[in-house]
Amino acid sequence: QIPKDPTQRWLRELAALSQQLQQVHPNVLAKILKQRTVYQNDEIVVIDKPYGLPVHGGPGIKNCIADVLPVLAKMLENMKADPLHLCHRLDKETTGVMVLARSKEAAEKIRLLFKTRQVEKIYWAIVLGDPDPVEGVVEIPIVEKEVQSHQSHYKMTLAPNYRLCAEDGKVMKIRKNRNAESAVTRYRRLASASACSLLELQPITGVKHQIRVHLAYGLGCPILGDHKYSHWSKLAPQKLPELTLRRLKLEQSKARHLPLHLHAHRLCLPLGQPLDFVCKLPPFFQKTLRKLELDIPKD
């Protein structure tokens, strides 16, 4: 039964987003990824990763990209094709450009390019609020910590090297956290409206959940639909500004259905000559931009 009310219909679509690809047969999933192939040569295959699809398996996960790589390789090449290899990872909720390798050697070569920061990655995200300044670099180390609350869980968080002294307001250097990884994210605002902004992001390093943590805890602008990093100690849906709710025609209680609005928009891979890949925004992301009256820059 498809609801007549467009808002209800949209809510239904959003709620189904995460579930959809977990319900299909692995062969069907491989076929979907084949249709989402944006480039291939004899070394690599580039796909436009869909929303809600994990890269690796885990508890409660029926389908993931890693599991269907052998089938996908056969569909793209022939029945004798070797399985494809993962070169990097994207979060389950992140959409966009993802590179797979046809051989172990190619995968190792590309992983090294990622590790040595030779791959240029550009993401787009809708965030709550307006970053101040509107363009800059967040350079704060990140560490994983256990959150002590009624439901204990782990989260990535900031581990700064400096803090303000409470007595005199002076900047003090603090002892480095041994487990913290250095993390650098460049950002710039592309548009702002409806108490939200559209940002372009370039992660220089590749720490787990880096963009999400730097935006939420470093800039105070969590990504729209990032229910995990909008609070520290509680597991609860993100609290949205009144204006944002109005524009999205949502009640706060339904905010839990909002998906994470983070998209791997562009990736430049220096393999011989530089290869440049762009994936356009998924329909739900485009729809949100329209509802929030955020103008997509023409690039």
PDB file of C-alpha atoms in Angstrom:
ATOM      1  CA  GLN A   1       0.000   0.000   0.000  1.00  0.00           C
ATOM      2  CA  ILE A   2       1.690   3.257  -1.167  1.00  0.00           C
ATOM      3  CA  PRO A   3       0.611   6.270   0.939  1.00  0.00           C
ATOM      4  CA  LYS A   4      -1.051   9.118  -1.016  1.00  0.00           C
ATOM      5  CA  ASP A   5       0.427  11.809   1.206  1.00  0.00           C
ATOM      6  CA  PRO A   6       3.870  12.756  -0.278  1.00  0.00           C
ATOM      7  CA  THR A   7       5.393  13.261   3.186  1.00  0.00           C
ATOM      8  CA  GLN A   8       4.272   9.798   4.321  1.00  0.00           C
ATOM      9  CA  ARG A   9       5.562   8.371   1.063  1.00  0.00           C
ATOM     10  CA  TRP A  10       8.944  10.025   1.605  1.00  0.00           C
ATOM     11  CA  LEU A  11       9.090   8.723   5.176  1.00  0.00           C
ATOM     12  CA  ARG A  12       8.360   5.212   3.910  1.00  0.00           C
ATOM     13  CA  GLU A  13      11.170   5.551   1.336  1.00  0.00           C
ATOM     14  CA  LEU A  14      13.609   6.764   4.002  1.00  0.00           C
ATOM     15  CA  ALA A  15      12.708   4.027   6.463  1.00  0.00           C
ATOM     16  CA  ALA A  16      13.169   1.401   3.727  1.00  0.00           C
ATOM     17  CA  LEU A  17      16.571   2.721   2.560  1.00  0.00           C
ATOM     18  CA  SER A  18      18.714   0.808   5.067  1.00  0.00           C
ATOM     19  CA  GLN A  19      16.666  -2.365   4.832  1.00  0.00           C
ATOM     20  CA  GLN A  20      16.313  -2.733   1.051  1.00  0.00           C
ATOM     21  CA  LEU A  21      19.660  -4.286   0.185  1.00  0.00           C
ATOM     22  CA  GLN A  22      19.635  -6.601   3.198  1.00  0.00           C
ATOM     23  CA  GLN A  23      16.509  -8.347   1.858  1.00  0.00           C
ATOM     24  CA  VAL A  24      17.773  -9.331  -1.601  1.00  0.00           C
ATOM     25  CA  HIS A  25      19.573 -12.506  -2.692  1.00  0.00           C
ATOM     26  CA  PRO A  26      23.394 -12.040  -2.917  1.00  0.00           C
ATOM     27  CA  ASN A  27      23.229 -12.663  -6.701  1.00  0.00           C
ATOM     28  CA  VAL A  28      20.659  -9.884  -7.031  1.00  0.00           C
ATOM     29  CA  LEU A  29      22.956  -7.620  -5.019  1.00  0.00           C
ATOM     30  CA  ALA A  30      25.865  -8.418  -7.367  1.00  0.00           C
ATOM     31  CA  LYS A  31      23.594  -7.539 -10.319  1.00  0.00           C
ATOM     32  CA  ILE A  32      22.705  -4.197  -8.663  1.00  0.00           C
ATOM     33  CA  LEU A  33      26.413  -3.409  -8.198  1.00  0.00           C
ATOM     34  CA  LYS A  34      27.081  -4.371 -11.834  1.00  0.00           C
ATOM     35  CA  GLN A  35      24.443  -1.849 -12.927  1.00  0.00           C
ATOM     36  CA  ARG A  36      26.146   0.740 -10.705  1.00  0.00           C
ATOM     37  CA  THR A  37      29.557   0.256 -12.324  1.00  0.00           C
ATOM     38  CA  VAL A  38      30.827   3.655 -13.480  1.00  0.00           C
ATOM     39  CA  TYR A  39      34.211   2.606 -14.912  1.00  0.00           C
ATOM     40  CA  GLN A  40      36.335  -0.458 -15.516  1.00  0.00           C
ATOM     41  CA  ASN A  41      39.643  -1.335 -17.122  1.00  0.00           C
ATOM     42  CA  ASP A  42      41.953  -4.336 -16.798  1.00  0.00           C
ATOM     43  CA  GLU A  43      43.114  -3.226 -13.303  1.00  0.00           C
ATOM     44  CA  ILE A  44      40.092  -1.695 -11.580  1.00  0.00           C
ATOM     45  CA  VAL A  45      36.307  -1.560 -11.346  1.00  0.00           C
ATOM     46  CA  VAL A  46      34.678   1.594  -9.939  1.00  0.00           C
ATOM     47  CA  ILE A  47      31.168   1.381  -8.499  1.00  0.00           C
ATOM     48  CA  ASP A  48      28.672   3.909  -7.165  1.00  0.00           C
ATOM     49  CA  LYS A  49      28.089   2.431  -3.693  1.00  0.00           C
ATOM     50  CA  PRO A  50      24.414   2.438  -2.648  1.00  0.00           C
ATOM     51  CA  TYR A  51      23.108   3.576   0.740  1.00  0.00           C
ATOM     52  CA  GLY A  52      22.855   1.130   3.641  1.00  0.00           C
ATOM     53  CA  LEU A  53      25.213  -1.480   2.224  1.00  0.00           C
ATOM     54  CA  PRO A  54      28.128  -2.455   4.495  1.00  0.00           C
ATOM     55  CA  VAL A  55      31.523  -3.146   2.937  1.00  0.00           C
ATOM     56  CA  HIS A  56      32.273  -5.977   5.409  1.00  0.00           C
ATOM     57  CA  GLY A  57      30.022  -8.522   7.127  1.00  0.00           C
ATOM     58  CA  GLY A  58      29.270  -8.673  10.840  1.00  0.00           C
ATOM     59  CA  PRO A  59      26.564  -9.636  13.355  1.00  0.00           C
ATOM     60  CA  GLY A  60      23.088  -9.173  11.902  1.00  0.00           C
ATOM     61  CA  ILE A  61      24.407  -8.346   8.418  1.00  0.00           C
ATOM     62  CA  LYS A  62      23.008 -10.551   5.667  1.00  0.00           C
ATOM     63  CA  ASN A  63      24.571  -8.809   2.671  1.00  0.00           C
ATOM     64  CA  CYS A  64      27.823  -6.915   2.230  1.00  0.00           C
ATOM     65  CA  ILE A  65      30.055  -5.907  -0.681  1.00  0.00           C
ATOM     66  CA  ALA A  66      32.939  -8.222   0.319  1.00  0.00           C
ATOM     67  CA  ASP A  67      30.714 -11.322   0.066  1.00  0.00           C
ATOM     68  CA  VAL A  68      29.524 -10.687  -3.506  1.00  0.00           C
ATOM     69  CA  LEU A  69      32.924  -9.769  -5.046  1.00  0.00           C
ATOM     70  CA  PRO A  70      33.412 -13.266  -6.611  1.00  0.00           C
ATOM     71  CA  VAL A  71      29.946 -13.155  -8.258  1.00  0.00           C
ATOM     72  CA  LEU A  72      30.366  -9.547  -9.391  1.00  0.00           C
ATOM     73  CA  ALA A  73      33.714 -10.391 -11.049  1.00  0.00           C
ATOM     74  CA  LYS A  74      32.081 -13.241 -13.021  1.00  0.00           C
ATOM     75  CA  MET A  75      29.183 -10.983 -14.091  1.00  0.00           C
ATOM     76  CA  LEU A  76      31.562  -8.268 -15.292  1.00  0.00           C
ATOM     77  CA  GLU A  77      34.096 -10.529 -17.007  1.00  0.00           C
ATOM     78  CA  ASN A  78      33.451 -14.254 -17.371  1.00  0.00           C
ATOM     79  CA  MET A  79      32.915 -17.367 -15.303  1.00  0.00           C
ATOM     80  CA  LYS A  80      36.679 -17.880 -14.898  1.00  0.00           C
ATOM     81  CA  ALA A  81      37.286 -14.396 -13.472  1.00  0.00           C
ATOM     82  CA  ASP A  82      39.098 -14.120 -10.125  1.00  0.00           C
ATOM     83  CA  PRO A  83      37.176 -12.380  -7.299  1.00  0.00           C
ATOM     84  CA  LEU A  84      37.525  -8.595  -7.111  1.00  0.00           C
ATOM     85  CA  HIS A  85      39.471  -7.081  -4.206  1.00  0.00           C
ATOM     86  CA  LEU A  86      38.601  -4.246  -1.814  1.00  0.00           C
ATOM     87  CA  CYS A  87      41.027  -1.287  -1.920  1.00  0.00           C
ATOM     88  CA  HIS A  88      39.447   1.028   0.686  1.00  0.00           C
ATOM     89  CA  ARG A  89      36.268   1.273   2.706  1.00  0.00           C
ATOM     90  CA  LEU A  90      33.218   3.508   2.991  1.00  0.00           C
ATOM     91  CA  ASP A  91      30.810   3.480   5.951  1.00  0.00           C
ATOM     92  CA  LYS A  92      27.617   1.461   5.506  1.00  0.00           C
ATOM     93  CA  GLU A  93      25.591   4.699   5.236  1.00  0.00           C
ATOM     94  CA  THR A  94      27.974   6.534   2.888  1.00  0.00           C
ATOM     95  CA  THR A  95      27.170   6.545  -0.845  1.00  0.00           C
ATOM     96  CA  GLY A  96      29.340   7.209  -3.883  1.00  0.00           C
ATOM     97  CA  VAL A  97      32.684   6.410  -5.506  1.00  0.00           C
ATOM     98  CA  MET A  98      34.264   3.116  -4.503  1.00  0.00           C
ATOM     99  CA  VAL A  99      37.271   1.442  -6.179  1.00  0.00           C
ATOM    100  CA  LEU A 100      37.682  -2.339  -6.486  1.00  0.00           C
ATOM    101  CA  ALA A 101      40.737  -4.093  -7.966  1.00  0.00           C
ATOM    102  CA  ARG A 102      40.790  -7.038 -10.374  1.00  0.00           C
ATOM    103  CA  SER A 103      43.973  -8.559  -8.904  1.00  0.00           C
ATOM    104  CA  LYS A 104      45.808  -8.791  -5.588  1.00  0.00           C
ATOM    105  CA  GLU A 105      48.746  -6.798  -7.037  1.00  0.00           C
ATOM    106  CA  ALA A 106      46.487  -3.965  -8.250  1.00  0.00           C
ATOM    107  CA  ALA A 107      44.727  -3.905  -4.860  1.00  0.00           C
ATOM    108  CA  GLU A 108      48.033  -3.598  -2.996  1.00  0.00           C
ATOM    109  CA  LYS A 109      49.201  -0.824  -5.326  1.00  0.00           C
ATOM    110  CA  ILE A 110      45.962   1.144  -4.798  1.00  0.00           C
ATOM    111  CA  ARG A 111      45.948   0.571  -1.006  1.00  0.00           C
ATOM    112  CA  LEU A 112      49.453   2.034  -0.930  1.00  0.00           C
ATOM    113  CA  LEU A 113      48.239   5.112  -2.866  1.00  0.00           C
ATOM    114  CA  PHE A 114      45.500   5.580  -0.218  1.00  0.00           C
ATOM    115  CA  LYS A 115      47.945   5.006   2.631  1.00  0.00           C
ATOM    116  CA  THR A 116      50.495   7.502   1.269  1.00  0.00           C
ATOM    117  CA  ARG A 117      47.713  10.090   0.706  1.00  0.00           C
ATOM    118  CA  GLN A 118      48.092  10.238  -3.048  1.00  0.00           C
ATOM    119  CA  VAL A 119      44.366   9.698  -3.677  1.00  0.00           C
ATOM    120  CA  GLU A 120      42.293  12.886  -3.716  1.00  0.00           C
ATOM    121  CA  LYS A 121      38.838  12.322  -2.179  1.00  0.00           C
ATOM    122  CA  ILE A 122      36.004  14.853  -2.251  1.00  0.00           C
ATOM    123  CA  TYR A 123      32.825  14.290  -0.218  1.00  0.00           C
ATOM    124  CA  TRP A 124      29.595  16.275  -0.013  1.00  0.00           C
ATOM    125  CA  ALA A 125      27.556  16.418   3.194  1.00  0.00           C
ATOM    126  CA  ILE A 126      24.489  18.243   4.488  1.00  0.00           C
ATOM    127  CA  VAL A 127      25.161  19.397   8.050  1.00  0.00           C
ATOM    128  CA  LEU A 128      23.158  21.091  10.781  1.00  0.00           C
ATOM    129  CA  GLY A 129      24.137  24.723  11.358  1.00  0.00           C
ATOM    130  CA  ASP A 130      26.790  26.810   9.697  1.00  0.00           C
ATOM    131  CA  PRO A 131      30.518  26.168  10.165  1.00  0.00           C
ATOM    132  CA  ASP A 132      32.503  29.105  11.520  1.00  0.00           C
ATOM    133  CA  PRO A 133      34.654  29.968   9.630  1.00  0.00           C
ATOM    134  CA  VAL A 134      32.859  28.877   6.446  1.00  0.00           C
ATOM    135  CA  GLU A 135      36.063  27.394   5.039  1.00  0.00           C
ATOM    136  CA  GLY A 136      39.071  25.881   6.780  1.00  0.00           C
ATOM    137  CA  VAL A 137      40.944  22.831   8.007  1.00  0.00           C
ATOM    138  CA  VAL A 138      40.134  20.697  11.065  1.00  0.00           C
ATOM    139  CA  GLU A 139      43.317  19.094  12.373  1.00  0.00           C
ATOM    140  CA  ILE A 140      42.513  17.253  15.604  1.00  0.00           C
ATOM    141  CA  PRO A 141      43.618  13.675  16.410  1.00  0.00           C
ATOM    142  CA  ILE A 142      40.884  11.035  16.799  1.00  0.00           C
ATOM    143  CA  VAL A 143      40.662   8.086  19.194  1.00  0.00           C
ATOM    144  CA  GLU A 144      38.086   5.350  19.952  1.00  0.00           C
ATOM    145  CA  LYS A 145      36.564   5.505  23.431  1.00  0.00           C
ATOM    146  CA  GLU A 146      33.948   3.637  25.412  1.00  0.00           C
ATOM    147  CA  VAL A 147      30.901   5.727  26.224  1.00  0.00           C
ATOM    148  CA  GLN A 148      29.694   5.067  29.758  1.00  0.00           C
ATOM    149  CA  SER A 149      25.913   5.327  29.665  1.00  0.00           C
ATOM    150  CA  HIS A 150      22.943   3.072  30.384  1.00  0.00           C
ATOM    151  CA  GLN A 151      23.901   1.309  27.120  1.00  0.00           C
ATOM    152  CA  SER A 152      27.694   1.205  26.975  1.00  0.00           C
ATOM    153  CA  HIS A 153      29.038   1.552  23.438  1.00  0.00           C
ATOM    154  CA  TYR A 154      32.156   2.648  21.556  1.00  0.00           C
ATOM    155  CA  LYS A 155      32.583   5.828  19.548  1.00  0.00           C
ATOM    156  CA  MET A 156      35.355   7.710  17.831  1.00  0.00           C
ATOM    157  CA  THR A 157      36.053  11.083  19.443  1.00  0.00           C
ATOM    158  CA  LEU A 158      38.521  13.950  19.447  1.00  0.00           C
ATOM    159  CA  ALA A 159      41.828  13.702  21.318  1.00  0.00           C
ATOM    160  CA  PRO A 160      43.202  17.258  21.011  1.00  0.00           C
ATOM    161  CA  ASN A 161      46.826  18.075  21.807  1.00  0.00           C
ATOM    162  CA  TYR A 162      45.897  21.439  23.358  1.00  0.00           C
ATOM    163  CA  ARG A 163      43.247  22.802  25.705  1.00  0.00           C
ATOM    164  CA  LEU A 164      42.364  26.068  27.393  1.00  0.00           C
ATOM    165  CA  CYS A 165      43.479  26.465  31.003  1.00  0.00           C
ATOM    166  CA  ALA A 166      40.401  27.130  33.211  1.00  0.00           C
ATOM    167  CA  GLU A 167      42.255  29.633  35.454  1.00  0.00           C
ATOM    168  CA  ASP A 168      43.748  32.074  32.952  1.00  0.00           C
ATOM    169  CA  GLY A 169      42.315  31.026  29.560  1.00  0.00           C
ATOM    170  CA  LYS A 170      45.801  30.295  28.181  1.00  0.00           C
ATOM    171  CA  VAL A 171      46.411  27.517  25.659  1.00  0.00           C
ATOM    172  CA  MET A 172      48.130  24.511  27.246  1.00  0.00           C
ATOM    173  CA  LYS A 173      49.701  21.527  25.514  1.00  0.00           C
ATOM    174  CA  ILE A 174      48.416  18.254  26.953  1.00  0.00           C
ATOM    175  CA  ARG A 175      49.964  14.795  26.875  1.00  0.00           C
ATOM    176  CA  LYS A 176      49.306  13.024  23.588  1.00  0.00           C
ATOM    177  CA  ASN A 177      46.948  10.080  23.704  1.00  0.00           C
ATOM    178  CA  ARG A 178      49.073   7.111  22.610  1.00  0.00           C
ATOM    179  CA  ASN A 179      46.192   5.505  20.709  1.00  0.00           C
ATOM    180  CA  ALA A 180      45.035   8.651  18.911  1.00  0.00           C
ATOM    181  CA  GLU A 181      45.520   8.873  15.156  1.00  0.00           C
ATOM    182  CA  SER A 182      46.314  12.178  13.499  1.00  0.00           C
ATOM    183  CA  ALA A 183      43.343  13.349  11.414  1.00  0.00           C
ATOM    184  CA  VAL A 184      43.044  16.254   8.962  1.00  0.00           C
ATOM    185  CA  THR A 185      39.902  17.358   7.089  1.00  0.00           C
ATOM    186  CA  ARG A 186      39.626  20.337   4.763  1.00  0.00           C
ATOM    187  CA  TYR A 187      36.120  21.784   4.362  1.00  0.00           C
ATOM    188  CA  ARG A 188      34.276  24.611   2.607  1.00  0.00           C
ATOM    189  CA  ARG A 189      30.652  25.669   2.595  1.00  0.00           C
ATOM    190  CA  LEU A 190      28.887  25.453  -0.767  1.00  0.00           C
ATOM    191  CA  ALA A 191      25.419  26.654   0.308  1.00  0.00           C
ATOM    192  CA  SER A 192      23.351  27.358   3.417  1.00  0.00           C
ATOM    193  CA  ALA A 193      19.592  27.537   4.088  1.00  0.00           C
ATOM    194  CA  SER A 194      16.960  26.181   6.499  1.00  0.00           C
ATOM    195  CA  ALA A 195      19.467  26.086   9.439  1.00  0.00           C
ATOM    196  CA  CYS A 196      21.615  23.645   7.406  1.00  0.00           C
ATOM    197  CA  SER A 197      24.649  23.830   5.124  1.00  0.00           C
ATOM    198  CA  LEU A 198      25.964  21.850   2.187  1.00  0.00           C
ATOM    199  CA  LEU A 199      29.703  21.284   2.640  1.00  0.00           C
ATOM    200  CA  GLU A 200      32.456  20.025   0.392  1.00  0.00           C
ATOM    201  CA  LEU A 201      34.985  17.953   2.341  1.00  0.00           C
ATOM    202  CA  GLN A 202      38.434  16.670   1.588  1.00  0.00           C
ATOM    203  CA  PRO A 203      39.771  14.185   4.129  1.00  0.00           C
ATOM    204  CA  ILE A 204      43.574  14.323   3.939  1.00  0.00           C
ATOM    205  CA  THR A 205      43.912  11.344   6.303  1.00  0.00           C
ATOM    206  CA  GLY A 206      41.697   8.263   6.460  1.00  0.00           C
ATOM    207  CA  VAL A 207      40.713   7.623  10.082  1.00  0.00           C
ATOM    208  CA  LYS A 208      37.493   5.677  10.832  1.00  0.00           C
ATOM    209  CA  HIS A 209      34.464   8.049  10.950  1.00  0.00           C
ATOM    210  CA  GLN A 210      36.865  11.008  10.539  1.00  0.00           C
ATOM    211  CA  ILE A 211      34.542  13.344   8.619  1.00  0.00           C
ATOM    212  CA  ARG A 212      31.610  12.608  10.937  1.00  0.00           C
ATOM    213  CA  VAL A 213      33.671  13.243  14.108  1.00  0.00           C
ATOM    214  CA  HIS A 214      35.429  16.381  12.823  1.00  0.00           C
ATOM    215  CA  LEU A 215      32.126  17.916  11.715  1.00  0.00           C
ATOM    216  CA  ALA A 216      30.123  16.983  14.831  1.00  0.00           C
ATOM    217  CA  TYR A 217      32.683  17.512  17.592  1.00  0.00           C
ATOM    218  CA  GLY A 218      35.250  19.769  15.882  1.00  0.00           C
ATOM    219  CA  LEU A 219      32.929  22.223  14.094  1.00  0.00           C
ATOM    220  CA  GLY A 220      29.701  21.605  16.049  1.00  0.00           C
ATOM    221  CA  CYS A 221      27.906  20.829  12.756  1.00  0.00           C
ATOM    222  CA  PRO A 222      26.867  17.146  12.768  1.00  0.00           C
ATOM    223  CA  ILE A 223      25.876  15.573   9.451  1.00  0.00           C
ATOM    224  CA  LEU A 224      22.125  15.458   8.841  1.00  0.00           C
ATOM    225  CA  GLY A 225      20.963  11.954   9.804  1.00  0.00           C
ATOM    226  CA  ASP A 226      24.078  11.169  11.846  1.00  0.00           C
ATOM    227  CA  HIS A 227      22.275   9.889  14.923  1.00  0.00           C
ATOM    228  CA  LYS A 228      25.472   8.335  16.321  1.00  0.00           C
ATOM    229  CA  TYR A 229      27.586  11.498  16.489  1.00  0.00           C
ATOM    230  CA  SER A 230      24.922  14.073  17.306  1.00  0.00           C
ATOM    231  CA  HIS A 231      25.128  13.242  21.030  1.00  0.00           C
ATOM    232  CA  TRP A 232      27.963  11.889  23.093  1.00  0.00           C
ATOM    233  CA  SER A 233      26.494   9.797  25.885  1.00  0.00           C
ATOM    234  CA  LYS A 234      23.112   8.706  24.570  1.00  0.00           C
ATOM    235  CA  LEU A 235      21.866   6.608  21.685  1.00  0.00           C
ATOM    236  CA  ALA A 236      18.982   8.736  20.402  1.00  0.00           C
ATOM    237  CA  PRO A 237      17.731  10.278  17.160  1.00  0.00           C
ATOM    238  CA  GLN A 238      19.342  13.557  16.142  1.00  0.00           C
ATOM    239  CA  LYS A 239      17.575  16.694  17.434  1.00  0.00           C
ATOM    240  CA  LEU A 240      16.698  18.898  14.453  1.00  0.00           C
ATOM    241  CA  PRO A 241      16.143  22.675  14.380  1.00  0.00           C
ATOM    242  CA  GLU A 242      12.502  23.774  14.076  1.00  0.00           C
ATOM    243  CA  LEU A 243      13.071  25.350  10.638  1.00  0.00           C
ATOM    244  CA  THR A 244      14.722  22.192   9.273  1.00  0.00           C
ATOM    245  CA  LEU A 245      11.819  20.030  10.500  1.00  0.00           C
ATOM    246  CA  ARG A 246       9.324  22.423   8.900  1.00  0.00           C
ATOM    247  CA  ARG A 247      11.087  22.397   5.534  1.00  0.00           C
ATOM    248  CA  LEU A 248      11.410  18.601   5.588  1.00  0.00           C
ATOM    249  CA  LYS A 249       7.749  18.342   6.714  1.00  0.00           C
ATOM    250  CA  LEU A 250       8.848  16.027   9.524  1.00  0.00           C
ATOM    251  CA  GLU A 251       7.991  15.719  13.201  1.00  0.00           C
ATOM    252  CA  GLN A 252      10.945  15.319  15.571  1.00  0.00           C
ATOM    253  CA  SER A 253       9.765  11.796  16.474  1.00  0.00           C
ATOM    254  CA  LYS A 254      10.251  10.765  12.833  1.00  0.00           C
ATOM    255  CA  ALA A 255      13.764  12.237  12.619  1.00  0.00           C
ATOM    256  CA  ARG A 256      15.169   8.753  13.322  1.00  0.00           C
ATOM    257  CA  HIS A 257      14.267   7.788   9.734  1.00  0.00           C
ATOM    258  CA  LEU A 258      16.556  10.425   8.239  1.00  0.00           C
ATOM    259  CA  PRO A 259      19.516   8.734   6.552  1.00  0.00           C
ATOM    260  CA  LEU A 260      23.088   9.959   6.839  1.00  0.00           C
ATOM    261  CA  HIS A 261      23.679  12.621   4.172  1.00  0.00           C
ATOM    262  CA  LEU A 262      27.328  11.902   3.322  1.00  0.00           C
ATOM    263  CA  HIS A 263      28.356  11.185  -0.274  1.00  0.00           C
ATOM    264  CA  ALA A 264      31.747  10.279  -1.779  1.00  0.00           C
ATOM    265  CA  HIS A 265      31.342  12.658  -4.717  1.00  0.00           C
ATOM    266  CA  ARG A 266      34.709  12.482  -6.457  1.00  0.00           C
ATOM    267  CA  LEU A 267      37.905  10.474  -6.364  1.00  0.00           C
ATOM    268  CA  CYS A 268      41.123  11.086  -8.272  1.00  0.00           C
ATOM    269  CA  LEU A 269      43.413   8.061  -8.583  1.00  0.00           C
ATOM    270  CA  PRO A 270      46.966   8.485  -9.933  1.00  0.00           C
ATOM    271  CA  LEU A 271      47.284   5.148 -11.786  1.00  0.00           C
ATOM    272  CA  GLY A 272      49.714   5.927 -14.603  1.00  0.00           C
ATOM    273  CA  GLN A 273      47.690   8.928 -15.718  1.00  0.00           C
ATOM    274  CA  PRO A 274      45.293  10.486 -13.146  1.00  0.00           C
ATOM    275  CA  LEU A 275      41.845   8.881 -13.314  1.00  0.00           C
ATOM    276  CA  ASP A 276      38.985  11.093 -12.141  1.00  0.00           C
ATOM    277  CA  PHE A 277      35.663   9.547 -11.059  1.00  0.00           C
ATOM    278  CA  VAL A 278      32.470  11.395 -10.116  1.00  0.00           C
ATOM    279  CA  CYS A 279      29.221   9.896  -8.749  1.00  0.00           C
ATOM    280  CA  LYS A 280      26.144  12.050  -8.717  1.00  0.00           C
ATOM    281  CA  LEU A 281      24.146  12.474  -5.527  1.00  0.00           C
ATOM    282  CA  PRO A 282      21.629   9.708  -4.723  1.00  0.00           C
ATOM    283  CA  PRO A 283      17.924  10.617  -5.181  1.00  0.00           C
ATOM    284  CA  PHE A 284      17.184  10.906  -1.405  1.00  0.00           C
ATOM    285  CA  PHE A 285      20.077  13.386  -1.015  1.00  0.00           C
ATOM    286  CA  GLN A 286      18.904  15.472  -4.005  1.00  0.00           C
ATOM    287  CA  LYS A 287      15.358  15.476  -2.627  1.00  0.00           C
ATOM    288  CA  THR A 288      16.598  16.713   0.776  1.00  0.00           C
ATOM    289  CA  LEU A 289      18.558  19.521  -0.905  1.00  0.00           C
ATOM    290  CA  ARG A 290      15.407  20.625  -2.730  1.00  0.00           C
ATOM    291  CA  LYS A 291      13.270  20.483   0.423  1.00  0.00           C
ATOM    292  CA  LEU A 292      15.856  22.509   2.380  1.00  0.00           C
ATOM    293  CA  GLU A 293      16.264  24.946  -0.564  1.00  0.00           C
ATOM    294  CA  LEU A 294      19.999  24.330  -0.625  1.00  0.00           C
ATOM    295  CA  ASP A 295      21.245  25.175  -4.099  1.00  0.00           C
ATOM    296  CA  ILE A 296      23.547  22.593  -5.653  1.00  0.00           C
ATOM    297  CA  PRO A 297      26.586  24.369  -7.078  1.00  0.00           C
ATOM    298  CA  LYS A 298      27.083  23.814 -10.807  1.00  0.00           C
ATOM    299  CA  ASP A 299      30.431  22.124 -11.232  1.00  0.00           C
TER     300      ASP A 299
END
